[in-house]
Coordinates of C-alpha atoms in Angstrom, one line a residue:
M998 CA 9.7 -34.2 16.4
T999 CA 12.1 -32.6 14.0
I1000 CA 14.6 -34.6 12.1
E1001 CA 17.9 -32.6 11.5
R1002 CA 19.6 -34.9 9.0
I1003 CA 18.6 -36.9 5.9
P1004 CA 19.5 -40.4 6.7
W1005 CA 21.3 -42.9 4.3
P1006 CA 19.9 -44.3 2.0
I1007 CA 17.5 -41.3 1.4
T1008 CA 20.7 -39.1 0.8
R1009 CA 21.2 -41.0 -2.3
F1010 CA 17.6 -40.4 -3.5
Y1011 CA 18.0 -36.8 -2.7
N1012 CA 21.1 -36.4 -4.7
S1013 CA 19.5 -38.2 -7.8
F1014 CA 16.1 -37.0 -7.9
V1015 CA 15.1 -34.1 -5.5
C1016 CA 18.4 -32.0 -6.6
K1017 CA 17.7 -32.5 -10.4
Y1018 CA 13.9 -31.2 -9.6
L1019 CA 15.7 -28.1 -8.0
E1020 CA 18.1 -27.3 -10.7
N1021 CA 16.2 -24.4 -12.1
F1022 CA 16.0 -22.9 -8.7
Y1023 CA 19.5 -23.3 -8.1
T1024 CA 20.3 -21.8 -11.3
Q1025 CA 18.3 -18.5 -10.3
I1026 CA 19.7 -18.2 -7.0
T1027 CA 23.2 -18.5 -8.6
E1028 CA 22.2 -15.8 -11.1
D1029 CA 21.1 -13.6 -8.4
I1030 CA 24.0 -14.0 -6.4
S1031 CA 26.5 -13.3 -9.5
E1032 CA 24.5 -10.2 -10.3
R1033 CA 24.5 -8.8 -6.6
G1034 CA 28.1 -7.9 -6.3
T1035 CA 31.4 -9.4 -5.0
Y1036 CA 31.3 -12.1 -2.3
H1037 CA 34.8 -13.6 -1.0
C1038 CA 33.1 -16.1 1.2
I1039 CA 30.0 -17.9 0.8
L1040 CA 28.4 -20.5 3.1
D1041 CA 25.8 -22.9 2.0
A1042 CA 24.3 -24.0 5.4
G1043 CA 22.8 -27.5 5.2
T1044 CA 24.5 -28.1 1.8
G1045 CA 23.1 -31.5 1.2
P1046 CA 24.7 -32.9 -1.8
G1047 CA 26.6 -29.6 -2.8
R1048 CA 24.8 -28.8 -5.9
L1049 CA 24.0 -25.1 -4.9
P1050 CA 27.8 -24.3 -4.0
I1051 CA 29.1 -26.1 -6.9
K1052 CA 26.8 -23.9 -9.3
I1053 CA 28.0 -20.7 -7.5
A1054 CA 31.9 -21.6 -7.7
Q1055 CA 31.1 -22.1 -11.3
A1056 CA 29.5 -18.8 -11.8
V1057 CA 31.5 -16.5 -9.3
P1058 CA 35.0 -17.8 -9.6
T1059 CA 36.3 -15.2 -7.1
A1060 CA 34.3 -16.6 -4.2
T1061 CA 35.4 -19.2 -1.8
D1062 CA 32.4 -21.3 -1.4
V1063 CA 32.0 -23.8 1.6
G1064 CA 29.0 -26.2 2.2
I1065 CA 28.4 -27.5 5.5
D1066 CA 26.1 -30.4 6.5
V1067 CA 25.4 -32.7 9.5
S1068 CA 25.2 -35.8 7.4
A1069 CA 28.7 -37.1 6.8
D1070 CA 27.1 -39.1 3.8
M1071 CA 25.9 -36.1 2.1
I1072 CA 29.4 -34.5 2.5
R1073 CA 30.8 -37.5 0.8
I1074 CA 28.2 -37.1 -2.0
A1075 CA 28.9 -33.3 -2.2
R1076 CA 32.6 -34.0 -2.6
K1077 CA 32.2 -36.5 -5.2
N1078 CA 29.8 -34.0 -7.2
A1079 CA 32.5 -31.3 -7.0
E1080 CA 35.2 -33.6 -8.3
Q1081 CA 32.8 -34.7 -11.3
A1082 CA 32.2 -31.0 -11.9
G1083 CA 36.1 -30.5 -12.0
I1084 CA 35.9 -27.7 -9.4
N1085 CA 36.8 -29.8 -6.1
D1086 CA 39.8 -27.0 -5.8
R1087 CA 37.4 -24.1 -5.6
V1088 CA 34.7 -25.6 -3.3
G1089 CA 35.0 -27.1 0.2
F1090 CA 32.5 -29.4 2.1
L1091 CA 32.5 -30.1 6.0
V1092 CA 30.5 -32.1 8.2
G1093 CA 29.1 -29.3 10.5
S1094 CA 26.2 -27.8 12.2
T1095 CA 24.4 -24.6 11.7
Y1096 CA 24.4 -24.3 15.5
Q1097 CA 28.3 -24.2 15.7
T1098 CA 29.6 -23.8 12.3
G1099 CA 33.3 -23.4 13.5
F1100 CA 33.8 -20.0 11.5
K1101 CA 35.1 -16.8 13.2
D1102 CA 33.0 -13.9 14.0
S1103 CA 32.1 -11.9 10.8
S1104 CA 34.1 -13.9 8.5
V1105 CA 31.5 -14.6 5.9
D1106 CA 30.2 -12.5 3.2
M1107 CA 26.9 -14.5 2.6
V1108 CA 25.0 -17.4 3.8
V1109 CA 22.8 -19.1 1.7
S1110 CA 20.5 -22.1 2.4
T1111 CA 17.8 -24.0 0.5
G1112 CA 15.6 -26.3 2.7
L1113 CA 17.3 -26.4 5.8
V1114 CA 15.0 -24.2 8.0
H1115 CA 12.3 -27.2 8.3
H1116 CA 15.0 -29.7 9.7
L1117 CA 16.1 -27.5 12.5
G1118 CA 14.7 -28.1 16.0
K1119 CA 16.0 -25.0 17.2
P1120 CA 16.0 -22.5 14.4
A1121 CA 16.6 -19.3 16.4
Q1122 CA 19.8 -20.7 17.9
A1123 CA 20.9 -21.7 14.2
F1124 CA 20.0 -18.0 13.0
N1125 CA 22.1 -16.5 16.0
E1126 CA 25.0 -18.5 14.8
L1127 CA 24.8 -17.7 11.2
Y1128 CA 24.1 -14.0 12.3
R1129 CA 27.5 -14.0 14.3
I1130 CA 29.7 -15.3 11.4
L1131 CA 28.3 -12.8 8.9
K1132 CA 30.4 -9.6 8.2
P1133 CA 28.5 -6.4 9.1
Q1134 CA 27.3 -5.8 5.5
G1135 CA 26.9 -9.8 5.0
E1136 CA 23.5 -11.1 3.8
A1137 CA 21.7 -14.4 4.7
W1138 CA 19.4 -15.8 1.9
M1139 CA 17.3 -18.7 3.4
Y1140 CA 14.8 -20.5 1.2
D1141 CA 12.6 -23.1 2.6
G1142 CA 9.2 -24.5 1.1
R1143 CA 7.6 -25.5 4.1

């Protein structure tokens, strides 16, 4: 059985400890994104507490960064983290699913995701949705340690 969301109160642990452990990883991804080119819309699928899109927004001010997660608690934490970072006007967070993102066809320059895939019960369905929303020259960077 695959659990597709991190439940409360583990969301608080994840925000406080796991993301601090991943800080250097998020920094490297952000540097790679900022060096690659111009992106106008970047989606972080399974954003959790939003630490990656916050870093991206700080490094790539021309991009619109959006994070989605199925956990409403994670989205609350992400919005609070963005506010504390002083960039809540440059990054958005939505409760949403990678199976049905709500984005229009070919509307996203990049999808990035860290640690989502092992939570998915139907990964092919999620990948099809992410492919649908990518622009023709768009890129998907999916990282998962499992």
